[in-house]
Coordinates of C-alpha atoms in Angstrom, one line a residue:
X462 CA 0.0 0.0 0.0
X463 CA 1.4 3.2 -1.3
X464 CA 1.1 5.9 1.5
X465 CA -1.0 8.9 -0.3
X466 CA 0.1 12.6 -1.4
X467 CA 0.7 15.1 1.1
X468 CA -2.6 15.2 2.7
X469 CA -5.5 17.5 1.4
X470 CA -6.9 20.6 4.2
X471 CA -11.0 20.9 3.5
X472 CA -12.3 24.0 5.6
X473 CA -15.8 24.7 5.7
X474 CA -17.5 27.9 3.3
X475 CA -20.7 28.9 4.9
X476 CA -20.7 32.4 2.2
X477 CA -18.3 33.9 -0.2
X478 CA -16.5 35.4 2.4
X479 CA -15.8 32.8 4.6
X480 CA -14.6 30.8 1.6
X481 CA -12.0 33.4 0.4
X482 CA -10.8 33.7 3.9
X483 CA -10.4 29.6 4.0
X484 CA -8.5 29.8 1.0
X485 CA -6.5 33.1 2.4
X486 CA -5.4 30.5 5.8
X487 CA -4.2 27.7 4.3
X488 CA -6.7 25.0 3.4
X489 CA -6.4 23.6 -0.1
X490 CA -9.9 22.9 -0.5
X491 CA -13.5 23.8 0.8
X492 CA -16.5 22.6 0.8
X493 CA -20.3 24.6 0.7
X494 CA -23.6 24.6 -0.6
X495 CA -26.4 26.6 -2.1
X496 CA -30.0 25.0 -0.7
X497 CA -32.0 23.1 1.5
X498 CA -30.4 19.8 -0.1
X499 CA -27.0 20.6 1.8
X500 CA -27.1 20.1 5.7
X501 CA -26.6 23.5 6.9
X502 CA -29.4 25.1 5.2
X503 CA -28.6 28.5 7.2
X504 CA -25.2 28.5 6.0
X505 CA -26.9 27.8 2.4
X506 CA -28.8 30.9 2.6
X507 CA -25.8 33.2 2.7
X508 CA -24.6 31.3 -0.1
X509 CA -26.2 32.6 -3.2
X510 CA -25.9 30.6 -6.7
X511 CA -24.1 33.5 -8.4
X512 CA -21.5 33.9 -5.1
X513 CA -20.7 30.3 -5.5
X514 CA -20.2 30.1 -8.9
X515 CA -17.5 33.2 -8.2
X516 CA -16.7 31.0 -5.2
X517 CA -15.7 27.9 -7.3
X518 CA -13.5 30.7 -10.0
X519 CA -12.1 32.2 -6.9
X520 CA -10.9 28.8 -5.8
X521 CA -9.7 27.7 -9.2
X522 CA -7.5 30.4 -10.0
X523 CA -5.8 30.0 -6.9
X524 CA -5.2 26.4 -8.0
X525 CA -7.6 25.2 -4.7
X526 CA -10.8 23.2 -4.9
X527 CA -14.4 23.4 -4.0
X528 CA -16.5 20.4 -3.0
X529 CA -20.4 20.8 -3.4
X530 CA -23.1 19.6 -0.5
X531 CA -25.7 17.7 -1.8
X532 CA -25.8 15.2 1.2
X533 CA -29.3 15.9 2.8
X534 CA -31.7 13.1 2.7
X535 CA -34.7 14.5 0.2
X536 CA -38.6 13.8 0.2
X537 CA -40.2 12.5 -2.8
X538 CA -41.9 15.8 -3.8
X539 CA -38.5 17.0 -3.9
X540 CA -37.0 14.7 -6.6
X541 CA -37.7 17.1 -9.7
X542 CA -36.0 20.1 -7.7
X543 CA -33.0 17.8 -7.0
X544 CA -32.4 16.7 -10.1
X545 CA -32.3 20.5 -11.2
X546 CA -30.3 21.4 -8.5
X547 CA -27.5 19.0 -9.6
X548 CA -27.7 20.2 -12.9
X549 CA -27.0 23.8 -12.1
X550 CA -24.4 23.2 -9.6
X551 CA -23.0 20.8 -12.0
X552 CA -22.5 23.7 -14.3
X553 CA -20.4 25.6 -12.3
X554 CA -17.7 22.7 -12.5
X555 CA -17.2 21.4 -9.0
X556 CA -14.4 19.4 -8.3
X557 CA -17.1 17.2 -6.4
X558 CA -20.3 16.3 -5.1
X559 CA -20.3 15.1 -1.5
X560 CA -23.6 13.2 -0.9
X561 CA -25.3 11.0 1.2
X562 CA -28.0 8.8 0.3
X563 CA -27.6 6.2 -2.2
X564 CA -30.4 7.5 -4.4
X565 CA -28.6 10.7 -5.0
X566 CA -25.4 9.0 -5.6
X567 CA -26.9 7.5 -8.6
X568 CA -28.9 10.4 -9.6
X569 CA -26.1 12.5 -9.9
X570 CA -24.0 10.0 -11.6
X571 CA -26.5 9.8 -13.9
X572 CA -26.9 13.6 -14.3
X573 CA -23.3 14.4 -14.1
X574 CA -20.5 11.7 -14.7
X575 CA -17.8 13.7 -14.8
X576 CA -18.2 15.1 -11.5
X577 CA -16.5 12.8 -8.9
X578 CA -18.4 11.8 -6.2
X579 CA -17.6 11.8 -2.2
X580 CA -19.7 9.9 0.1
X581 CA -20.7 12.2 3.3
X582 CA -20.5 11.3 6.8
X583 CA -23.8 11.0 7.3
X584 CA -23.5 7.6 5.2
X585 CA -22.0 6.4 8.7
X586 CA -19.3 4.1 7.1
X587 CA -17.5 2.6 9.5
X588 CA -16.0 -0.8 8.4
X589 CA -14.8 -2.5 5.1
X590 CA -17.9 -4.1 4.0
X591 CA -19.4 -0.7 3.8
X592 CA -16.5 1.2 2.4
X593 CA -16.3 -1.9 -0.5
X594 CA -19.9 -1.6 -1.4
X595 CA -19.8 2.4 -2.0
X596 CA -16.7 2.0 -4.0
X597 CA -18.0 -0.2 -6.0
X598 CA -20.5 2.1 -7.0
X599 CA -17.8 4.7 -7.7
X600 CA -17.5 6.4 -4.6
X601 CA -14.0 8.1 -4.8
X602 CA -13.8 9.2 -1.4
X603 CA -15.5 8.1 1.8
X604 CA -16.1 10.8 4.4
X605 CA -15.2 8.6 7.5
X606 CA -17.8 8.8 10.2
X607 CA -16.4 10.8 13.3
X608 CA -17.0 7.5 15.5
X609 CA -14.6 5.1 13.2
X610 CA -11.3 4.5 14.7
X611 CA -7.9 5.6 13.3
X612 CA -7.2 1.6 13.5
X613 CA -10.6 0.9 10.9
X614 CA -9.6 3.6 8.6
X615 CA -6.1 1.4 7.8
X616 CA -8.2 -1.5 7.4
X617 CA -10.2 0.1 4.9
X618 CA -7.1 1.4 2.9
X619 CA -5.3 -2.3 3.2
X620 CA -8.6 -4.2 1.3
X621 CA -9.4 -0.6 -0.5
X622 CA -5.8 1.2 -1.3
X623 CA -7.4 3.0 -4.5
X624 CA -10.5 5.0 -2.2
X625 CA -9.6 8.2 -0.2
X626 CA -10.4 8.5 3.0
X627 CA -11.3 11.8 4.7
X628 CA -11.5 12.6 8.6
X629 CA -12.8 15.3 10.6
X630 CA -10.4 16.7 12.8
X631 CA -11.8 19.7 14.2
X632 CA -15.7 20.9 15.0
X633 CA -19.1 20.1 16.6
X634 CA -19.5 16.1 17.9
X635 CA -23.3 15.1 17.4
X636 CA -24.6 13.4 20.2
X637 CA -26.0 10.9 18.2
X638 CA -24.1 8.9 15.2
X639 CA -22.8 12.0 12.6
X640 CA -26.6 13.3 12.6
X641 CA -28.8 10.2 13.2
X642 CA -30.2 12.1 16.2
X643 CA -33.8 12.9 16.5
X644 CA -34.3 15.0 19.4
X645 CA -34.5 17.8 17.5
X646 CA -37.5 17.0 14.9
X647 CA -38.9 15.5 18.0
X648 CA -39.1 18.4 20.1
X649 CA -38.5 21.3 18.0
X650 CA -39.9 20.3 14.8
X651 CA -36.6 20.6 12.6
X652 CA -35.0 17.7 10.8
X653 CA -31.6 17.3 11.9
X654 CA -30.9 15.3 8.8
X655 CA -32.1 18.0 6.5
X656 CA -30.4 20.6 7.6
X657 CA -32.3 22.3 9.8
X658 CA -31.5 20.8 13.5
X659 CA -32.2 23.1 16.2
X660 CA -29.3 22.0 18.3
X661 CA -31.5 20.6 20.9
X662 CA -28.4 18.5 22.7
X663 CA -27.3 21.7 23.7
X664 CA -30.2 23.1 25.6
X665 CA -30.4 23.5 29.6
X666 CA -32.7 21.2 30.7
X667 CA -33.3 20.9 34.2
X668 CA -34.9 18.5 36.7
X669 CA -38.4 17.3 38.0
X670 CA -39.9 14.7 39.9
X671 CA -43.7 14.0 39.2
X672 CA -45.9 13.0 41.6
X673 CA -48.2 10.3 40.8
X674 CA -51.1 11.1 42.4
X675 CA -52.3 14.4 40.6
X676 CA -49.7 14.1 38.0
X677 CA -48.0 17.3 39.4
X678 CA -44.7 18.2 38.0
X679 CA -42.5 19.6 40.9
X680 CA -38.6 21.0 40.4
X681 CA -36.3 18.6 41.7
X682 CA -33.7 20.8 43.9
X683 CA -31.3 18.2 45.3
X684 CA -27.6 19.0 44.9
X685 CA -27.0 15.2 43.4
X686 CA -29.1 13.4 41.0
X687 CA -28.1 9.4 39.4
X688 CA -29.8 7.9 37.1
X689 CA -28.9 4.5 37.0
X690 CA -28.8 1.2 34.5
X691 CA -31.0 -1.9 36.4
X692 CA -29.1 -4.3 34.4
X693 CA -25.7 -3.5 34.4
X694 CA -25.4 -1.0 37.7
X695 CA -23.7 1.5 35.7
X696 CA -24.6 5.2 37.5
X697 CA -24.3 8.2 35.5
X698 CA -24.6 11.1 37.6
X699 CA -26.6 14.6 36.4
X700 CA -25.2 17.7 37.6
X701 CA -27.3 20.9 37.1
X702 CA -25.9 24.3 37.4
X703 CA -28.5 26.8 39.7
X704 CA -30.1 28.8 37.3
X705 CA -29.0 27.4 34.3
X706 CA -29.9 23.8 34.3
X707 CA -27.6 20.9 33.1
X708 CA -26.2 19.5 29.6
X709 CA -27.4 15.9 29.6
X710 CA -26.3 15.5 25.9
X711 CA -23.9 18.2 25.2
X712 CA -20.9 17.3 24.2
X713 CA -17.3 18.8 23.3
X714 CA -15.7 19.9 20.2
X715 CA -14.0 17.9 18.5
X716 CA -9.8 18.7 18.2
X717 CA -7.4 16.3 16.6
X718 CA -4.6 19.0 16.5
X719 CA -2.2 17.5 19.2
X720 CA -2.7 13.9 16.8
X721 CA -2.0 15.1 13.2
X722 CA 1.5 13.5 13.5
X723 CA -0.3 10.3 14.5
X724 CA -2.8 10.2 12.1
X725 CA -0.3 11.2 9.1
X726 CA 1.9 8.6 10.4
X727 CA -0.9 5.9 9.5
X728 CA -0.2 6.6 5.6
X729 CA -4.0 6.1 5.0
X730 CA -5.6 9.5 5.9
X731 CA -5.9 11.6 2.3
X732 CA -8.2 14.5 3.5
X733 CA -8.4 16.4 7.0
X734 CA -11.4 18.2 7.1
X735 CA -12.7 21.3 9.6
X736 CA -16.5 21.4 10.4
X737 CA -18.7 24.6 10.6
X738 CA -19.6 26.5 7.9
X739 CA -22.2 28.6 10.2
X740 CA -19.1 29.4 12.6
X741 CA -17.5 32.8 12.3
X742 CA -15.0 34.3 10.1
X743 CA -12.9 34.1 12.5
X744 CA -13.2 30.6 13.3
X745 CA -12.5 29.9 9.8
X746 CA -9.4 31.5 9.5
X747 CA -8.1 30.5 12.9
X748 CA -8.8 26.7 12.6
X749 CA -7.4 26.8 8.9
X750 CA -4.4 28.5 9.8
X751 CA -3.7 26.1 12.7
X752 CA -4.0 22.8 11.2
X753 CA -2.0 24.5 7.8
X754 CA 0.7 25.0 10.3
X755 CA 0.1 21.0 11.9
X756 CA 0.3 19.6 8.3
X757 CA 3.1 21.3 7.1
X758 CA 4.8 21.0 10.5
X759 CA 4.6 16.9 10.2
X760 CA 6.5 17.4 6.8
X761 CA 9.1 19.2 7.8
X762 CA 9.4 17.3 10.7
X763 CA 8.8 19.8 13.6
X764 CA 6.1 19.6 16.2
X765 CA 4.7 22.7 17.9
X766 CA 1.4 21.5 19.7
X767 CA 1.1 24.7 21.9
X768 CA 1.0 26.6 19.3
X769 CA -1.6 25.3 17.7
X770 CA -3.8 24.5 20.9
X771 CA -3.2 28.2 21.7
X772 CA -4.7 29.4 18.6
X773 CA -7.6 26.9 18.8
X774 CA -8.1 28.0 22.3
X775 CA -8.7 31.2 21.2
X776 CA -12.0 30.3 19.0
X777 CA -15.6 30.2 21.2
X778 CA -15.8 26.4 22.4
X779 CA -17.8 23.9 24.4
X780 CA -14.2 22.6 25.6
X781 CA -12.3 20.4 23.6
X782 CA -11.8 16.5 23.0
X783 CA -10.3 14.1 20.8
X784 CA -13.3 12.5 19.9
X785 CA -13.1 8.6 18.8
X786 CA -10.2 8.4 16.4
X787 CA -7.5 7.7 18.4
X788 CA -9.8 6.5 21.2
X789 CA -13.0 3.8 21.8
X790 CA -15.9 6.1 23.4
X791 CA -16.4 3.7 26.3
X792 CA -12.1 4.2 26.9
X793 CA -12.8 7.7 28.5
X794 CA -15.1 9.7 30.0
X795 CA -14.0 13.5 29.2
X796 CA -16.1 14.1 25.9
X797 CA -19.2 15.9 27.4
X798 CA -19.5 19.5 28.8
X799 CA -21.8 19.3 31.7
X800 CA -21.6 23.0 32.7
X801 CA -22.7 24.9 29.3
X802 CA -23.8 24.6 25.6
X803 CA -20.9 27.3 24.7
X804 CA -17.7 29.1 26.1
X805 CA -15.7 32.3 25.4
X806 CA -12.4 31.1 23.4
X807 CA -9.1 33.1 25.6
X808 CA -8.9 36.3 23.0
X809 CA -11.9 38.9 21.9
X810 CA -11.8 39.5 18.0
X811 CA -11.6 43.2 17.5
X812 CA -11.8 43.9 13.6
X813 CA -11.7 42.3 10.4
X814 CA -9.7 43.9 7.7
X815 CA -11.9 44.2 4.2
X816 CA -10.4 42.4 1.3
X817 CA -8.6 45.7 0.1
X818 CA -6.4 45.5 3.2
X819 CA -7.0 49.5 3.5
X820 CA -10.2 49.2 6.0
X821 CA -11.9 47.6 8.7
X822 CA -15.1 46.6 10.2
X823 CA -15.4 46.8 14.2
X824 CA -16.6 43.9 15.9
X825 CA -15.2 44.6 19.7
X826 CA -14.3 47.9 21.2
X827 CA -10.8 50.1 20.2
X828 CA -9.8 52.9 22.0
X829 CA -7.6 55.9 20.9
X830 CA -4.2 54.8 22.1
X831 CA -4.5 51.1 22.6
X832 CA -3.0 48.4 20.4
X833 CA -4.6 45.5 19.1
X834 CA -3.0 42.0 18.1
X835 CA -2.5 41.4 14.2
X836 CA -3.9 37.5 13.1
X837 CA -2.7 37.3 9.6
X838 CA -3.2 35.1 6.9
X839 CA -1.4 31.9 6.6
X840 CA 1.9 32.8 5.4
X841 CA 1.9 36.6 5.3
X842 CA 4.0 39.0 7.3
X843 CA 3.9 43.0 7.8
X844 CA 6.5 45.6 8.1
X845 CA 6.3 47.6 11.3
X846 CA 5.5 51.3 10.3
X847 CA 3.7 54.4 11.4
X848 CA 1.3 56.6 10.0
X849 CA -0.7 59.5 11.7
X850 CA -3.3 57.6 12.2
X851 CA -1.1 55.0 14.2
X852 CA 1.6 52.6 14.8
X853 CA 2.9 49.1 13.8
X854 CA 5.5 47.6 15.8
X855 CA 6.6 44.2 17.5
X856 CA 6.0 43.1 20.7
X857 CA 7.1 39.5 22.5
X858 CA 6.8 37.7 18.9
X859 CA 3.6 39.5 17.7
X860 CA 2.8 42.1 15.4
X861 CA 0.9 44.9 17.2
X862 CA -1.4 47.8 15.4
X863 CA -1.9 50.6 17.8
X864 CA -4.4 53.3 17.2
X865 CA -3.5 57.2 17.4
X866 CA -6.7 58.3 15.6
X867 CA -10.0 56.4 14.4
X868 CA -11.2 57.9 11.2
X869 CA -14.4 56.2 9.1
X870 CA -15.4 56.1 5.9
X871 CA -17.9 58.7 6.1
X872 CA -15.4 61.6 7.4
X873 CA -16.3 61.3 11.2
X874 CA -13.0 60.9 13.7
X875 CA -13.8 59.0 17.2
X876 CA -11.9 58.2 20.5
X877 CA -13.4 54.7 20.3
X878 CA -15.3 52.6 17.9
X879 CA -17.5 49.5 19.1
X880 CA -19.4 46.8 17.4
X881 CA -22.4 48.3 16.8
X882 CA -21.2 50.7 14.2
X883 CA -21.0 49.5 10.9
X884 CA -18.7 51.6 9.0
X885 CA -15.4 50.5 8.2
X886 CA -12.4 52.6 9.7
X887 CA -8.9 53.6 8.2
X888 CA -6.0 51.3 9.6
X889 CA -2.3 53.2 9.9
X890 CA -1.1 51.2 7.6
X891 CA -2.2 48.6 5.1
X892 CA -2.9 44.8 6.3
X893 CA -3.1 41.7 4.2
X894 CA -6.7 41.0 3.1
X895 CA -9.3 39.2 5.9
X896 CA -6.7 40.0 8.4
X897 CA -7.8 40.4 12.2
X898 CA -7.3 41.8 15.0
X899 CA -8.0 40.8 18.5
X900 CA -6.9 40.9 22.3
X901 CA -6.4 38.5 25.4
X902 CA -9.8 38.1 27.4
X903 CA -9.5 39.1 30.9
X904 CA -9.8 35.8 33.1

């Protein structure tokens, strides 16, 4: 077995924008879609057909690819609409479709042949039977489920050396196998296997006890509550924040960072891939740029986990765990967040720099005088300078912008600019496009 190609980085595009910053961090590929067939139909909203087809040019020209979401599970009164849907978005000249059911594998085969087809993760593969019978329907690359084990995958590649495997290594964990939950359509009405799933594994829930007699529901306010398994004795115990509730279902984000040399080292892995295409701008960049760094670190032969655990760490997160790649689920116990569906990441994003590199949009207070962290694009470096508006200069190992004056695009001048004002602002000097700046939360 021939290990494959340096490995391929898939980020997630939930717009144009996050797509070009992707691209801007590092990953070599992304992935998107345009309607209610793909499984982030919010994200798909934001995407408009004429952005994407400029998305996929974009991509191209920069020599990178873009992957095409067709992998919700449709109704039969939507057949007609997919089958046009796969027509247009075959037209803009994808480099593939990822898909999930087998019906729309062979629909789009039929539709488009040329276009190479990658089976989703919601197709749950997770052994070689499986991964056999899709390839033999030409599948050329298998979207591992996020429960297979590192250990499966190179089983798969020894009977199947020909079919790419691709793993997610950073994002959202579904309580549930990869989106076979249905708590949300249960209580909230919205499919999660549509793309529409409420999140409902990450609500507060908290605790009552009925009683019998009048069917009463009364809060339960005891400082411990067990539920337990009659069969086997196993206890699980339910902690519940006052106030708040508890997570009963919530559950970490996934981060394989601090195992890319491990996985690479397996010589079966061809694709790592970054969920969240309705995450921020931000988030896109960051987790882009960090895993660029992991990849090319492993080739090169280096190692700098803190590095990129500090830049993860600085992304909004439910806490982090390695998920069941490297591990069996029932081997640890450290993959749910009992104390809240989300978290402040360690730094507050300030601005994002427009794509001509001259301006800025607010998203966090600046003050006249202070400086402001510069995140920039994977690869890119600044001079240090100073203008009258303000100053760049170094500072432990970082590149700081500091801010003498504020000045916006319609001619005011402030002492301080916050979130809610949307009008870009002048930087001191020039920044690389979808740049950012940010600053260390206070503990």
């Amino acid at each position: 077995m021939n290990p494959p190609k340096k490995v391929q980085l898939l980020s997630p595009a939930g717009n144009l924008k996050k797509l070009k910053i992707a691209l801007a961090y590092g990953a070599d590929a992304v992935y998107g879609g345009v309607s209610h067939f793909s499984l982030r139909s919010r994200a798909a909203k934001e995407f408009r057909f004429e952005d994407f087809a400029e998305g996929v040019k974009y991509a191209h020209n920069l020599g990178k690819k873009v992957f095409v979401t067709i992998n919700g599970f449709p109704f039969n009164s939507q057949l007609k609409l997919l089958e046009s849907h796969i027509e247009k978005m075959a037209s803009l000249k994808p480099d593939a479709f990822i898909v999930a059911a087998i019906g729309v594998l062979k629909l789009a085969q039929k539709i488009a042949p040329h276009i190479p087809i990658h089976l989703s993760t919601q197709a749950n593969v997770l052994n070689v039977l499986d991964a056999q019978s899709y390839y033999e329907m030409g599948v050329k690359r298998i979207v591992a489920a996020r429960e297979m084990s590192l250990k499966d995958a190179i089983e798969i590649k020894k009977h199947l050396p020909e079919l790419e495997l691709e793993i997610f290594v950073h994002g959202s964990m579904c309580f549930a196998f990869s989106g076979r939950c249905l708590i949300s359509a249960l209580q909230s009405g919205r499919m999660p296997n549509r793309g529409s799933c409420a999140n409902d594994c990450r609500f507060d829930y908290e605790y009552f006890v009925r009683n019998v007699e009048n069917d009463e529901l009364i809060k339960f306010d005891g400082k411990e509550f067990y539920v337990k398994n009659p069969d086997n004795g196993a206890m699980m115990r339910l902690e519940e924040t006052e106030g708040l509730g508890t997570h009963i279902f919530n559950s970490k984000d996934l981060n394989l960072s601090g195992h890319i040399h491990e996985i690479l080292d397996s010589g079966v892995i061809n694709a790592l891939k970054i969920e969240g295409r309705t995450k921020s701008d931000y988030y896109a960049g960051i987790t882009a740029r960090a895993y660029r760094a992991a990849i090319d670190d492993y080739y090169k032969g280096e190692k700098r986990e803190a590095f990129y655990a500090h830049e993860l760490n600085t992304l909004k997160n439910r806490g982090f765990t390695s998920g069941y790649l490297i591990s069996r689920p029932y081997e640890k116990n450290n993959t749910q967040n009992h104390l809240s569906a989300i978290s402040e990441g360690s730094y507050q994003v300030n601005a994002e720099v427009l794509e001509n590199g001259e301006w800025a949009i607010c998203k966090h207070t600046i003050m006249q005088g202070e400086a402001k962290e510069i995140v920039l694009p994977f690869g890119q470096d600044v001079a240090c300078g100073r203008s009258e508006l303000g100053e760049i200069y170094e500072e432990d190992g970082k590149k700081m912008m500091r801010f003498d004056r504020i000045c916006l695009e319609n001619g005011k001048e402030l002492t301080s600019i916050h979130s809610g004002n949307t009008n870009a602002f002048k930087l001191p000097l020039p920044l690389p496009a979808f740049s950012f700046l940010r600053q260390r939360q206070d503990s």
